[in-house]
Amino acid sequence: MKDNKIKLMSHLVAGYPTDELAFTAARALVDGGASILEVQLPFSDPSADGPAIQGACTEVLKRGYKTEDGLIFIAKLHKEFPEVSIYLMSYGSLVYTPGVENFCKKAAAAGVTGMIIPDLPFDFDEGLTAACQKNGMNNIPVAAPSMSPVRLKKMATAGFPYIYAALRTGITGTETSVDKATIDFLKATGEGGSKLYGGFGISNGNQAKALADSVEAIVAGSVFVRIITENKDNSEDLYKAVRAKAEELTNKNN
Amino acid sequence: MTHSDNGFFNSFGGKYVAEVLRGPLDELEIAFKEAMADPSFIKELETIQRDYIGRETPLLFAETATNLLGGAQIYIKLEGLANTGAHKINNAIGQCLLAKRMGKKRIIAETGAGQHGVAAAAACAKLGLDCTVYMGEVDVRRQQPNVAAMELYGAKVHAVTSGSRTLKDAVNEAMRDWAANPDTTHYVLGSALGPAPFPDMVREFQSVIGREVEKQVKERGLDVAAMIACVGGGSNSIGFFSPFIDKKEPVLIGVEAGGIGDGVGENAARMTGNAGREGIMHGYKSRFLLDDDGQALPTRSISAGLDYCGIGPQLAALGCSGRIKFTSARDDEALNAVKFFAKNEGVLFAMESAHAGAEAIRLAPTLPKDKAIIINMSGRGDKDVFITSPVFRKTEWLSFLHSEIERLEANEDIHTAQIMGK
């Protein structure tokens, strides 16, 4: 019988709402079937994120949270869930300011295996791809449907092992419909042989099923951040709600 | 370095944006280049600059100020006389005309001091475009007169409550809107920063200031030693300096917000302060106020328009190469400059421009009388009455506000009653 489980890359903001609850959320995600954890290092100006994630980042930063704290959190996740890949998502400023090479070295040491930095575009990445390779990680560029066919082809054939396909224009956190245009975009993005992660506005099992055959894993972010926010006063409820949503998206119980 | 080289000014500039914004930026870049090479577009722009903006703006000899300071002759380029009260209209009209040419029906803009928002709203009203202005909640509070003007021009003002609730957060929100609606919407960025082609585009639309100065200086036979402009993001300064960048003279001076001190969070000095460093944020590489991790640091200035953590990439590059000399003026120096030029010249500087005025007050006495210095008065200070009045005449202002509140609460507003047909 064909395994109908769907691979899930799930997103969480490091340190949100607390380190402890963020860890509980990570455990729920893994128990719910997530095979990749995309951990966002909070940034003061997350221009590609929607209100749910930006609000979470702002709250964490108010506590004086530093990059170092985020990497300690990641190291703890890596130790606890060694079988789960951890991708670090953030913005160019946090990577560029301390030095790209320096940042990548520290990230790799914490257990990161991939970097997703949307505002360091693949052809002006300040050496991110090379620094990732040097440190045993992948730079995972983000493709968007609004890219010109020429530019998309350039990215698709640049030899990236993985590409994150943002499934519509706009920001994270609003609903995306998976239609023929979505599937065509995914085909074009994967043309050069890169494995694809597909996300942006994925919040339910039906979307996940519609995408499953076209991607290596689906990506869901804001939906989890919202669930975490709604349940941040009760650790047990938070665990249950996050796990249930992960199970829905991974089709785990079917 | 009058233009970017593929979006870069030396190492600064670029298009450091998520791919969702790359398409709209590339489309804009092509449209901008085509428009600037089209004589019919330039003619339409020049006509509206003359008839609507009121160009050219005068170059005023500040005779009393010159005599009082006892050094170089002080001239003031009166951009505050442009329709809507500041240089911002030059760029807003240029970009809105371009947007119309591109077939866009909707304009979004971000604003700090409010002057760019007012300019964008007015330009949209003039050109028949729908307008939404993003403004940090903090700025909405301190720039109510401008918010009222924007709404009168028909714009929707969206108060941004995320982050520090100031200009940088309004920029983020506007970028998000644009990323979601690139087909119908043009983002009129208000300063010479952000991803390419904005720094080139804003400079070109603002360079009308510098071109007029060049002509006016020649007509009067002035020997100009220095040109001084305030620098937030840097749109008035780069436009004012633009024709002079490739020349060795005059000295070009950019004045940053010195705020209340040298400490972190006390100013917005990216080029002259302690916390300015190279970074990548808001789509471009430049100098920013950042901590060691790369997080934006808080800024402070009495002038909302200078209260921003980054500086336009071309200005940063010209500062690093030494062509532009950067300095800063503190809040109290700017307030003194407002007073000085108001009393002695009958010119009410905007708080932003008053930073340039403060530098002129320091510089003029050190130069010989046969030299001239030119201050770019980027905007006029009517909008700042809520900032300056509590400083200059606190008791009277308090009493005025109390009486206004009482009057409003008692529903004695006869004008409103008339409009509502009561």
mmCIF file with all atom_site columns, N, CA and C in Angstrom, chain B residues 50-89:
data_model
loop_
_atom_site.group_PDB
_atom_site.id
_atom_site.type_symbol
_atom_site.label_atom_id
_atom_site.label_alt_id
_atom_site.label_comp_id
_atom_site.label_asym_id
_atom_site.label_entity_id
_atom_site.label_seq_id
_atom_site.pdbx_PDB_ins_code
_atom_site.Cartn_x
_atom_site.Cartn_y
_atom_site.Cartn_z
_atom_site.occupancy
_atom_site.B_iso_or_equiv
_atom_site.pdbx_formal_charge
_atom_site.auth_seq_id
_atom_site.auth_comp_id
_atom_site.auth_asym_id
_atom_site.auth_atom_id
_atom_site.pdbx_PDB_model_num
ATOM 1   N N  . ARG B 1 50 ? 5.704  73.245 -13.383 1.00 0.00 ? 50 ARG B N  1
ATOM 2   C CA . ARG B 1 50 ? 5.519  74.701 -13.444 1.00 0.00 ? 50 ARG B CA 1
ATOM 3   C C  . ARG B 1 50 ? 4.144  75.110 -12.925 1.00 0.00 ? 50 ARG B C  1
ATOM 4   N N  . ASP B 1 51 ? 3.095  74.453 -13.450 1.00 0.00 ? 51 ASP B N  1
ATOM 5   C CA . ASP B 1 51 ? 1.735  74.933 -13.188 1.00 0.00 ? 51 ASP B CA 1
ATOM 6   C C  . ASP B 1 51 ? 1.139  74.440 -11.882 1.00 0.00 ? 51 ASP B C  1
ATOM 7   N N  . TYR B 1 52 ? 1.563  73.277 -11.453 1.00 0.00 ? 52 TYR B N  1
ATOM 8   C CA . TYR B 1 52 ? 0.947  72.714 -10.236 1.00 0.00 ? 52 TYR B CA 1
ATOM 9   C C  . TYR B 1 52 ? 1.864  72.848 -9.032  1.00 0.00 ? 52 TYR B C  1
ATOM 10  N N  . ILE B 1 53 ? 3.140  72.493 -9.217  1.00 0.00 ? 53 ILE B N  1
ATOM 11  C CA . ILE B 1 53 ? 4.068  72.564 -8.081  1.00 0.00 ? 53 ILE B CA 1
ATOM 12  C C  . ILE B 1 53 ? 4.461  74.019 -7.806  1.00 0.00 ? 53 ILE B C  1
ATOM 13  N N  . GLY B 1 54 ? 4.544  74.813 -8.883  1.00 0.00 ? 54 GLY B N  1
ATOM 14  C CA . GLY B 1 54 ? 4.934  76.209 -8.710  1.00 0.00 ? 54 GLY B CA 1
ATOM 15  C C  . GLY B 1 54 ? 6.422  76.438 -8.908  1.00 0.00 ? 54 GLY B C  1
ATOM 16  N N  . ARG B 1 55 ? 7.052  75.645 -9.751  1.00 0.00 ? 55 ARG B N  1
ATOM 17  C CA . ARG B 1 55 ? 8.482  75.800 -9.996  1.00 0.00 ? 55 ARG B CA 1
ATOM 18  C C  . ARG B 1 55 ? 8.718  76.902 -11.018 1.00 0.00 ? 55 ARG B C  1
ATOM 19  N N  . GLU B 1 56 ? 9.882  77.652 -11.019 1.00 0.00 ? 56 GLU B N  1
ATOM 20  C CA . GLU B 1 56 ? 10.948 77.292 -10.128 1.00 0.00 ? 56 GLU B CA 1
ATOM 21  C C  . GLU B 1 56 ? 10.757 77.946 -8.784  1.00 0.00 ? 56 GLU B C  1
ATOM 22  N N  . THR B 1 57 ? 11.299 77.329 -7.750  1.00 0.00 ? 57 THR B N  1
ATOM 23  C CA . THR B 1 57 ? 11.204 77.935 -6.423  1.00 0.00 ? 57 THR B CA 1
ATOM 24  C C  . THR B 1 57 ? 12.330 78.958 -6.273  1.00 0.00 ? 57 THR B C  1
ATOM 25  N N  . PRO B 1 58 ? 12.092 80.006 -5.480  1.00 0.00 ? 58 PRO B N  1
ATOM 26  C CA . PRO B 1 58 ? 13.087 81.079 -5.379  1.00 0.00 ? 58 PRO B CA 1
ATOM 27  C C  . PRO B 1 58 ? 14.362 80.677 -4.636  1.00 0.00 ? 58 PRO B C  1
ATOM 28  N N  . LEU B 1 59 ? 15.432 81.401 -4.943  1.00 0.00 ? 59 LEU B N  1
ATOM 29  C CA . LEU B 1 59 ? 16.660 81.311 -4.147  1.00 0.00 ? 59 LEU B CA 1
ATOM 30  C C  . LEU B 1 59 ? 16.756 82.647 -3.411  1.00 0.00 ? 59 LEU B C  1
ATOM 31  N N  . LEU B 1 60 ? 16.513 82.605 -2.129  1.00 0.00 ? 60 LEU B N  1
ATOM 32  C CA . LEU B 1 60 ? 16.410 83.838 -1.327  1.00 0.00 ? 60 LEU B CA 1
ATOM 33  C C  . LEU B 1 60 ? 17.751 84.227 -0.728  1.00 0.00 ? 60 LEU B C  1
ATOM 34  N N  . PHE B 1 61 ? 18.154 85.495 -0.893  1.00 0.00 ? 61 PHE B N  1
ATOM 35  C CA . PHE B 1 61 ? 19.330 85.985 -0.181  1.00 0.00 ? 61 PHE B CA 1
ATOM 36  C C  . PHE B 1 61 ? 18.887 86.340 1.240   1.00 0.00 ? 61 PHE B C  1
ATOM 37  N N  . ALA B 1 62 ? 19.432 85.637 2.214   1.00 0.00 ? 62 ALA B N  1
ATOM 38  C CA . ALA B 1 62 ? 19.068 85.861 3.617   1.00 0.00 ? 62 ALA B CA 1
ATOM 39  C C  . ALA B 1 62 ? 19.959 86.977 4.162   1.00 0.00 ? 62 ALA B C  1
ATOM 40  N N  . GLU B 1 63 ? 19.576 88.200 3.860   1.00 0.00 ? 63 GLU B N  1
ATOM 41  C CA . GLU B 1 63 ? 20.467 89.341 4.104   1.00 0.00 ? 63 GLU B CA 1
ATOM 42  C C  . GLU B 1 63 ? 20.666 89.621 5.595   1.00 0.00 ? 63 GLU B C  1
ATOM 43  N N  . THR B 1 64 ? 19.570 89.619 6.327   1.00 0.00 ? 64 THR B N  1
ATOM 44  C CA . THR B 1 64 ? 19.683 89.911 7.768   1.00 0.00 ? 64 THR B CA 1
ATOM 45  C C  . THR B 1 64 ? 20.492 88.821 8.473   1.00 0.00 ? 64 THR B C  1
ATOM 46  N N  . ALA B 1 65 ? 20.197 87.593 8.147   1.00 0.00 ? 65 ALA B N  1
ATOM 47  C CA . ALA B 1 65 ? 20.939 86.484 8.764   1.00 0.00 ? 65 ALA B CA 1
ATOM 48  C C  . ALA B 1 65 ? 22.423 86.608 8.428   1.00 0.00 ? 65 ALA B C  1
ATOM 49  N N  . THR B 1 66 ? 22.711 86.950 7.189   1.00 0.00 ? 66 THR B N  1
ATOM 50  C CA . THR B 1 66 ? 24.103 87.106 6.759   1.00 0.00 ? 66 THR B CA 1
ATOM 51  C C  . THR B 1 66 ? 24.784 88.192 7.589   1.00 0.00 ? 66 THR B C  1
ATOM 52  N N  . ASN B 1 67 ? 24.121 89.346 7.721   1.00 0.00 ? 67 ASN B N  1
ATOM 53  C CA . ASN B 1 67 ? 24.717 90.453 8.482   1.00 0.00 ? 67 ASN B CA 1
ATOM 54  C C  . ASN B 1 67 ? 24.904 90.086 9.953   1.00 0.00 ? 67 ASN B C  1
ATOM 55  N N  . LEU B 1 68 ? 23.926 89.388 10.495  1.00 0.00 ? 68 LEU B N  1
ATOM 56  C CA . LEU B 1 68 ? 24.023 89.018 11.918  1.00 0.00 ? 68 LEU B CA 1
ATOM 57  C C  . LEU B 1 68 ? 25.153 88.024 12.172  1.00 0.00 ? 68 LEU B C  1
ATOM 58  N N  . LEU B 1 69 ? 25.326 87.082 11.248  1.00 0.00 ? 69 LEU B N  1
ATOM 59  C CA . LEU B 1 69 ? 26.342 86.038 11.472  1.00 0.00 ? 69 LEU B CA 1
ATOM 60  C C  . LEU B 1 69 ? 27.728 86.522 11.058  1.00 0.00 ? 69 LEU B C  1
ATOM 61  N N  . GLY B 1 70 ? 27.768 87.478 10.135  1.00 0.00 ? 70 GLY B N  1
ATOM 62  C CA . GLY B 1 70 ? 29.040 88.140 9.819   1.00 0.00 ? 70 GLY B CA 1
ATOM 63  C C  . GLY B 1 70 ? 30.047 87.284 9.081   1.00 0.00 ? 70 GLY B C  1
ATOM 64  N N  . GLY B 1 71 ? 29.612 86.503 8.141   1.00 0.00 ? 71 GLY B N  1
ATOM 65  C CA . GLY B 1 71 ? 30.555 85.723 7.336   1.00 0.00 ? 71 GLY B CA 1
ATOM 66  C C  . GLY B 1 71 ? 30.021 85.563 5.931   1.00 0.00 ? 71 GLY B C  1
ATOM 67  N N  . ALA B 1 72 ? 30.004 84.317 5.465   1.00 0.00 ? 72 ALA B N  1
ATOM 68  C CA . ALA B 1 72 ? 29.545 84.054 4.105   1.00 0.00 ? 72 ALA B CA 1
ATOM 69  C C  . ALA B 1 72 ? 28.098 84.503 3.909   1.00 0.00 ? 72 ALA B C  1
ATOM 70  N N  . GLN B 1 73 ? 27.795 84.857 2.657   1.00 0.00 ? 73 GLN B N  1
ATOM 71  C CA . GLN B 1 73 ? 26.408 85.210 2.322   1.00 0.00 ? 73 GLN B CA 1
ATOM 72  C C  . GLN B 1 73 ? 25.555 83.935 2.378   1.00 0.00 ? 73 GLN B C  1
ATOM 73  N N  . ILE B 1 74 ? 24.419 84.061 3.048   1.00 0.00 ? 74 ILE B N  1
ATOM 74  C CA . ILE B 1 74 ? 23.550 82.886 3.183   1.00 0.00 ? 74 ILE B CA 1
ATOM 75  C C  . ILE B 1 74 ? 22.388 82.986 2.196   1.00 0.00 ? 74 ILE B C  1
ATOM 76  N N  . TYR B 1 75 ? 22.226 81.952 1.423   1.00 0.00 ? 75 TYR B N  1
ATOM 77  C CA . TYR B 1 75 ? 21.090 81.849 0.506   1.00 0.00 ? 75 TYR B CA 1
ATOM 78  C C  . TYR B 1 75 ? 20.233 80.658 0.910   1.00 0.00 ? 75 TYR B C  1
ATOM 79  N N  . ILE B 1 76 ? 18.939 80.804 0.681   1.00 0.00 ? 76 ILE B N  1
ATOM 80  C CA . ILE B 1 76 ? 18.023 79.709 1.039   1.00 0.00 ? 76 ILE B CA 1
ATOM 81  C C  . ILE B 1 76 ? 17.197 79.329 -0.190  1.00 0.00 ? 76 ILE B C  1
ATOM 82  N N  . LYS B 1 77 ? 17.297 78.054 -0.564  1.00 0.00 ? 77 LYS B N  1
ATOM 83  C CA . LYS B 1 77 ? 16.464 77.548 -1.655  1.00 0.00 ? 77 LYS B CA 1
ATOM 84  C C  . LYS B 1 77 ? 15.115 77.187 -1.056  1.00 0.00 ? 77 LYS B C  1
ATOM 85  N N  . LEU B 1 78 ? 14.078 77.907 -1.472  1.00 0.00 ? 78 LEU B N  1
ATOM 86  C CA . LEU B 1 78 ? 12.787 77.818 -0.798  1.00 0.00 ? 78 LEU B CA 1
ATOM 87  C C  . LEU B 1 78 ? 11.892 76.705 -1.365  1.00 0.00 ? 78 LEU B C  1
ATOM 88  N N  . GLU B 1 79 ? 12.302 75.464 -1.125  1.00 0.00 ? 79 GLU B N  1
ATOM 89  C CA . GLU B 1 79 ? 11.461 74.331 -1.554  1.00 0.00 ? 79 GLU B CA 1
ATOM 90  C C  . GLU B 1 79 ? 10.143 74.288 -0.782  1.00 0.00 ? 79 GLU B C  1
ATOM 91  N N  . GLY B 1 80 ? 10.153 74.942 0.370   1.00 0.00 ? 80 GLY B N  1
ATOM 92  C CA . GLY B 1 80 ? 8.917  75.011 1.150   1.00 0.00 ? 80 GLY B CA 1
ATOM 93  C C  . GLY B 1 80 ? 7.813  75.764 0.421   1.00 0.00 ? 80 GLY B C  1
ATOM 94  N N  . LEU B 1 81 ? 8.191  76.503 -0.625  1.00 0.00 ? 81 LEU B N  1
ATOM 95  C CA . LEU B 1 81 ? 7.159  77.206 -1.393  1.00 0.00 ? 81 LEU B CA 1
ATOM 96  C C  . LEU B 1 81 ? 6.512  76.329 -2.462  1.00 0.00 ? 81 LEU B C  1
ATOM 97  N N  . ALA B 1 82 ? 7.055  75.133 -2.636  1.00 0.00 ? 82 ALA B N  1
ATOM 98  C CA . ALA B 1 82 ? 6.410  74.222 -3.585  1.00 0.00 ? 82 ALA B CA 1
ATOM 99  C C  . ALA B 1 82 ? 5.034  73.831 -3.041  1.00 0.00 ? 82 ALA B C  1
ATOM 100 N N  . ASN B 1 83 ? 4.077  73.656 -3.938  1.00 0.00 ? 83 ASN B N  1
ATOM 101 C CA . ASN B 1 83 ? 2.733  73.242 -3.539  1.00 0.00 ? 83 ASN B CA 1
ATOM 102 C C  . ASN B 1 83 ? 2.820  72.028 -2.609  1.00 0.00 ? 83 ASN B C  1
ATOM 103 N N  . THR B 1 84 ? 2.073  72.047 -1.558  1.00 0.00 ? 84 THR B N  1
ATOM 104 C CA . THR B 1 84 ? 2.027  71.080 -0.451  1.00 0.00 ? 84 THR B CA 1
ATOM 105 C C  . THR B 1 84 ? 3.125  71.321 0.582   1.00 0.00 ? 84 THR B C  1
ATOM 106 N N  . GLY B 1 85 ? 3.997  72.279 0.326   1.00 0.00 ? 85 GLY B N  1
ATOM 107 C CA . GLY B 1 85 ? 4.875  72.751 1.396   1.00 0.00 ? 85 GLY B CA 1
ATOM 108 C C  . GLY B 1 85 ? 6.216  72.081 1.562   1.00 0.00 ? 85 GLY B C  1
ATOM 109 N N  . ALA B 1 86 ? 6.603  71.243 0.623   1.00 0.00 ? 86 ALA B N  1
ATOM 110 C CA . ALA B 1 86 ? 7.915  70.602 0.749   1.00 0.00 ? 86 ALA B CA 1
ATOM 111 C C  . ALA B 1 86 ? 8.362  70.029 -0.601  1.00 0.00 ? 86 ALA B C  1
ATOM 112 N N  . HIS B 1 87 ? 9.638  69.705 -0.653  1.00 0.00 ? 87 HIS B N  1
ATOM 113 C CA . HIS B 1 87 ? 10.215 69.135 -1.882  1.00 0.00 ? 87 HIS B CA 1
ATOM 114 C C  . HIS B 1 87 ? 9.585  67.813 -2.279  1.00 0.00 ? 87 HIS B C  1
ATOM 115 N N  . LYS B 1 88 ? 8.934  67.152 -1.332  1.00 0.00 ? 88 LYS B N  1
ATOM 116 C CA . LYS B 1 88 ? 8.425  65.805 -1.581  1.00 0.00 ? 88 LYS B CA 1
ATOM 117 C C  . LYS B 1 88 ? 7.513  65.739 -2.809  1.00 0.00 ? 88 LYS B C  1
ATOM 118 N N  . ILE B 1 89 ? 6.850  66.827 -3.120  1.00 0.00 ? 89 ILE B N  1
ATOM 119 C CA . ILE B 1 89 ? 5.919  66.838 -4.253  1.00 0.00 ? 89 ILE B CA 1
ATOM 120 C C  . ILE B 1 89 ? 6.641  66.591 -5.578  1.00 0.00 ? 89 ILE B C  1
#
